[in-house]
Amino acid sequence: MSKVSKLLCILFVTLLPLNLYAAGDAKHFPGIFLGATHAESDTEFTYGIEYEYKFKPQWGVGAVYEKTDDAHHGDGVTVKLAALYYHPFSYLRIGVGFGEEKIGGDHPHTEDLYRLSINYDYHLGDFNIEPTLAVDFIDGEEAWVLGVAFVRPF
């Protein structure tokens, strides 16, 4: 199965119409992320999945999994992190996360990663479209991640 087919399957399953809660009562926020990562003068396509559980109207916790296949001169990078989110307004989310960046290739290795993120929610019916900006701090260097998440709250 190609990467595009896998991504489309994940998108379909995540965005199935689940009318369990009204958007304002939602506690679960699964999504698909598409964007780009810019590090060391290279910009590469990035895709992934994310999830947030809102335990209070202004607070949530979550997880992020992202892939950048062509990063590090084609070796590929996988990012996995856990995050704490603060919602000062219902349409704005600020996050801080900790996790790891795994670099593939002939000499794979893992680095600690810290992330700061911000995104804005546009509500379209049962879905959210969330432009996202994040900066990752890895071993004294920065990587900027810019993209959009397609989220189906329930």
mmCIF file of C-alpha atoms in Angstrom, residues 1 86 101 110 135 140:
data_model
loop_
_atom_site.group_PDB
_atom_site.id
_atom_site.type_symbol
_atom_site.label_atom_id
_atom_site.label_comp_id
_atom_site.label_asym_id
_atom_site.label_seq_id
_atom_site.Cartn_x
_atom_site.Cartn_y
_atom_site.Cartn_z
ATOM 1 C CA MET A 1 0.000 0.000 0.000
ATOM 2 C CA TYR A 86 -3.890 25.646 26.765
ATOM 3 C CA GLU A 101 13.115 12.818 16.902
ATOM 4 C CA THR A 110 17.293 9.454 18.446
ATOM 5 C CA VAL A 135 9.060 25.205 16.527
ATOM 6 C CA GLY A 140 20.669 23.129 20.105
#
